[in-house]
Amino acid sequence: MKPNNLVEMLDRTVKKFPQKYVLMWKEDGVYQSITYETFWNRIYNAASGLAHLGMAENDKIAILSNSNPMWGITDFAAASIGAVTVPVYPTLPAEQVDYILKNADVRAAVVENEEQRQKILAGDAAVECIITMYPDNDFSPGNSELTFSQLEAQGSKNEIPNWEERWRKIGRDQISTIIHTSGTTGKPNGVMLSHGNFLSNVEAVQFWLIELVPDDLALSYLPLSHVFERMAGHYTPLSVGVTIAYAESINTIQDNLKEIRPTVLTSVPRLFEKVYAKVQEQIDNGTKVKQKVFNWAVEIGLERYERYLQSPINELILGEIMPKELRRKWKIADRLVYQKVKSELGGRIRGMVSGGGTLNPDIAKFFWAIDLPILEGYGLTETSPVITTNPMVRAKAGTVGKVMPNLDVRIADDGEVLVRGPSVMQGYYNNEEATNNIFDGDWLHTGDIGELDEDDYLKIVDRKKRILVLSTGKNVAPQLIENAINESSYIEQTLIVGDHRKYIICLVNPDFENLLPWAKRNGIESGSPEEICRHKIVKDLIEEEVKSHTQSFANFEKPKKAVIIGEEWTVEGGELTPKLSMRVKVIEKKYKELIENIYAEDSSAVEAVASVDNG
């Protein structure tokens, strides 16, 4: 029998594995751990503490923090009393935090530290209580403020009577959380997701994706405020009894991979792009022999992957996809190449899940080739989030997989992907107009253009609003081109522009981690990143990288010019969303004059040539 709510889901796991580690996190340079039983007891104390403060059913409680045990404790504690959590990205500036708190009618906020606390105090949202997880030594709380330890202590002295009876009454239709969209095209909307929305997605993912087992160890580095991490990296592992280890930060991910040695990993495409670029750079800087061996090994892996795609299901299940000679070569390639790359990721990963953005097919095939299965999926905050994913048996690179077994998907006449089913949101909080605009009956408009292939695997082309229409009448899907260019180890992110122009150009944000050492090796000794980007050899390098990575595209899809942006695009600067997606309108507005000048210069050059020819 299926659980009625997320708390009941966790309760079942706690009863199965009370002494098993549920979470691991770094503290004072050493990984600490907590068992499922202790985790559950702390949830009870926190729930009692929240109730003692007056929090009740349908009250909104914000969580403004990086991932840590108290994030999950707060999440389940709030859920157990029927309250609604409002996760907020800790990277957001104070004014955006204040907007979310007001938009969701937040009554209480649980914050990580003094930095996040100050964001609450800087605004004028009607937050009645602030709870700080890690207070400073000189922490001086105001009225209705306390530390997380004090919250738990108050709860242990004022336990909720009939707590289990209370949370068992919570049904699947009860709102669990309000998650705000990233706001790439305007003000963020608060997506209302119920217990049932999440549970239906957890159940579908377990059926379709990597079959998690209690012995698995998952590394979590995306913030829990990200809906993909919350469902795939938090609720799903907890439903099985998996141990979750938190990475310290995105900057320490490589060290944490080696320390934790996870068996499964969920990530947005950017991490896989960085790993791929780093491996390619190491090979490019290696000896000719090393390059030859590596390329041979990848070819063997790709041959195995092609057989995997074409083999009958029974052969896949039994592992009989390689003839004797290919198996012999594959074992040699595994020893010489695959194991060395795997060791950089901890050496034990049996499956990786990519979501939150489109993964370049060549990168996906590369990981499959070196025996690191990568399963790409697709979804939205509004769908809790997974709509499709590649199954472990026959994952097809270049697609986002097959539709979840409890969802329906159809392609509209204009190519837009529509979806309906139990994981689709209940609507936008306090925004009936936006809710009505995104629904057509019970079908939700995703805003993405996609197509289903002959095997019913979905391929996402681009955002509907991002399709560029050139003055020549040609349509350009920029995301595919951007992903191809981003394969370069010298390029962090790319933005294709050119709507209603004759041709497209690209704005390039360099990967300074690789570009600066390259510049030094090529005689550019000093200067700021902006100054280095103005050197001709750097411009030539980026132009060549863009050219080489877009060779397979049609001529009208190839950028006619690459413009280096010397300043880094960041969340704080407003160019990126908290999940590191580009805010296209913000970037285009910021560099509007630059873009206009580039097209004007090219137009003037054409007119000058025409004048000379006519003369």
PDB file of N, CA and C in Angstrom, residues 24 49 91 108 113 143 148 195 215 218 247-248 261 277 304 375 382 390 412 454 484 547 556 600 602:
ATOM      1  N   MET A  24      25.245  12.407   5.724  1.00  0.00           N
ATOM      2  CA  MET A  24      26.630  12.695   6.071  1.00  0.00           C
ATOM      3  C   MET A  24      26.938  14.118   5.621  1.00  0.00           C
ATOM      4  N   GLY A  49       8.639  21.912  18.405  1.00  0.00           N
ATOM      5  CA  GLY A  49       9.096  23.289  18.593  1.00  0.00           C
ATOM      6  C   GLY A  49       8.342  24.263  17.710  1.00  0.00           C
ATOM      7  N   THR A  91      21.726  31.736  -2.506  1.00  0.00           N
ATOM      8  CA  THR A  91      22.512  32.663  -3.323  1.00  0.00           C
ATOM      9  C   THR A  91      21.724  33.905  -3.734  1.00  0.00           C
ATOM     10  N   ALA A 108       7.242  32.180   9.181  1.00  0.00           N
ATOM     11  CA  ALA A 108       8.489  31.898   9.897  1.00  0.00           C
ATOM     12  C   ALA A 108       9.570  31.533   8.889  1.00  0.00           C
ATOM     13  N   ASN A 113      22.600  30.962   8.538  1.00  0.00           N
ATOM     14  CA  ASN A 113      23.608  31.699   9.307  1.00  0.00           C
ATOM     15  C   ASN A 113      23.268  33.191   9.334  1.00  0.00           C
ATOM     16  N   ASN A 143      13.438  40.030  18.957  1.00  0.00           N
ATOM     17  CA  ASN A 143      12.182  39.421  19.408  1.00  0.00           C
ATOM     18  C   ASN A 143      11.770  38.295  18.464  1.00  0.00           C
ATOM     19  N   PHE A 148      18.383  27.067  16.090  1.00  0.00           N
ATOM     20  CA  PHE A 148      17.764  25.778  15.784  1.00  0.00           C
ATOM     21  C   PHE A 148      17.864  24.841  16.976  1.00  0.00           C
ATOM     22  N   HIS A 195       1.921  16.647  -1.379  1.00  0.00           N
ATOM     23  CA  HIS A 195       2.576  15.392  -0.996  1.00  0.00           C
ATOM     24  C   HIS A 195       2.426  14.375  -2.123  1.00  0.00           C
ATOM     25  N   ASP A 215      22.000  -0.103   0.024  1.00  0.00           N
ATOM     26  CA  ASP A 215      23.459  -0.030   0.120  1.00  0.00           C
ATOM     27  C   ASP A 215      24.046   1.133  -0.672  1.00  0.00           C
ATOM     28  N   ALA A 218      24.689   8.165  -2.024  1.00  0.00           N
ATOM     29  CA  ALA A 218      24.464   9.238  -2.991  1.00  0.00           C
ATOM     30  C   ALA A 218      25.195  10.499  -2.558  1.00  0.00           C
ATOM     31  N   ALA A 247      27.962  17.328  -0.427  1.00  0.00           N
ATOM     32  CA  ALA A 247      29.231  17.944  -0.807  1.00  0.00           C
ATOM     33  C   ALA A 247      29.349  19.279  -0.084  1.00  0.00           C
ATOM     34  N   GLU A 248      30.582  19.714   0.151  1.00  0.00           N
ATOM     35  CA  GLU A 248      30.771  20.997   0.838  1.00  0.00           C
ATOM     36  C   GLU A 248      30.306  22.150  -0.040  1.00  0.00           C
ATOM     37  N   ARG A 261      33.176   8.573  -2.250  1.00  0.00           N
ATOM     38  CA  ARG A 261      33.116   7.446  -3.191  1.00  0.00           C
ATOM     39  C   ARG A 261      31.666   6.983  -3.384  1.00  0.00           C
ATOM     40  N   ALA A 277      35.348  18.367 -20.169  1.00  0.00           N
ATOM     41  CA  ALA A 277      36.339  19.341 -20.644  1.00  0.00           C
ATOM     42  C   ALA A 277      37.704  19.106 -19.991  1.00  0.00           C
ATOM     43  N   ARG A 304      30.637  -0.589 -28.035  1.00  0.00           N
ATOM     44  CA  ARG A 304      29.845  -1.318 -27.039  1.00  0.00           C
ATOM     45  C   ARG A 304      28.505  -0.627 -26.810  1.00  0.00           C
ATOM     46  N   LEU A 375      22.134   9.073 -17.282  1.00  0.00           N
ATOM     47  CA  LEU A 375      20.728   9.000 -17.656  1.00  0.00           C
ATOM     48  C   LEU A 375      20.132  10.396 -17.618  1.00  0.00           C
ATOM     49  N   GLU A 382       7.009  22.743 -12.114  1.00  0.00           N
ATOM     50  CA  GLU A 382       5.548  22.552 -12.115  1.00  0.00           C
ATOM     51  C   GLU A 382       5.127  21.081 -12.192  1.00  0.00           C
ATOM     52  N   ASN A 390      15.616   8.738 -19.200  1.00  0.00           N
ATOM     53  CA  ASN A 390      16.150   7.554 -19.857  1.00  0.00           C
ATOM     54  C   ASN A 390      16.227   6.415 -18.864  1.00  0.00           C
ATOM     55  N   ALA A 412       1.892  19.407 -29.189  1.00  0.00           N
ATOM     56  CA  ALA A 412       0.882  20.277 -29.796  1.00  0.00           C
ATOM     57  C   ALA A 412       1.227  20.561 -31.257  1.00  0.00           C
ATOM     58  N   GLU A 454      10.787   7.494 -33.115  1.00  0.00           N
ATOM     59  CA  GLU A 454      10.033   6.273 -33.453  1.00  0.00           C
ATOM     60  C   GLU A 454       9.876   5.329 -32.259  1.00  0.00           C
ATOM     61  N   ALA A 484      26.801  22.778 -27.771  1.00  0.00           N
ATOM     62  CA  ALA A 484      27.948  22.302 -28.553  1.00  0.00           C
ATOM     63  C   ALA A 484      29.177  23.168 -28.283  1.00  0.00           C
ATOM     64  N   LYS A 547      34.181  27.852 -33.914  1.00  0.00           N
ATOM     65  CA  LYS A 547      34.112  27.310 -35.273  1.00  0.00           C
ATOM     66  C   LYS A 547      34.191  25.785 -35.270  1.00  0.00           C
ATOM     67  N   PHE A 556      23.492  28.590 -41.516  1.00  0.00           N
ATOM     68  CA  PHE A 556      22.750  29.662 -40.835  1.00  0.00           C
ATOM     69  C   PHE A 556      22.721  29.455 -39.318  1.00  0.00           C
ATOM     70  N   ALA A 600      25.951  46.664 -36.389  1.00  0.00           N
ATOM     71  CA  ALA A 600      26.109  47.919 -37.134  1.00  0.00           C
ATOM     72  C   ALA A 600      27.439  47.953 -37.873  1.00  0.00           C
ATOM     73  N   ASP A 602      29.255  45.369 -38.910  1.00  0.00           N
ATOM     74  CA  ASP A 602      29.215  44.440 -40.026  1.00  0.00           C
ATOM     75  C   ASP A 602      28.387  44.991 -41.174  1.00  0.00           C
TER      76      ASP A 602
END
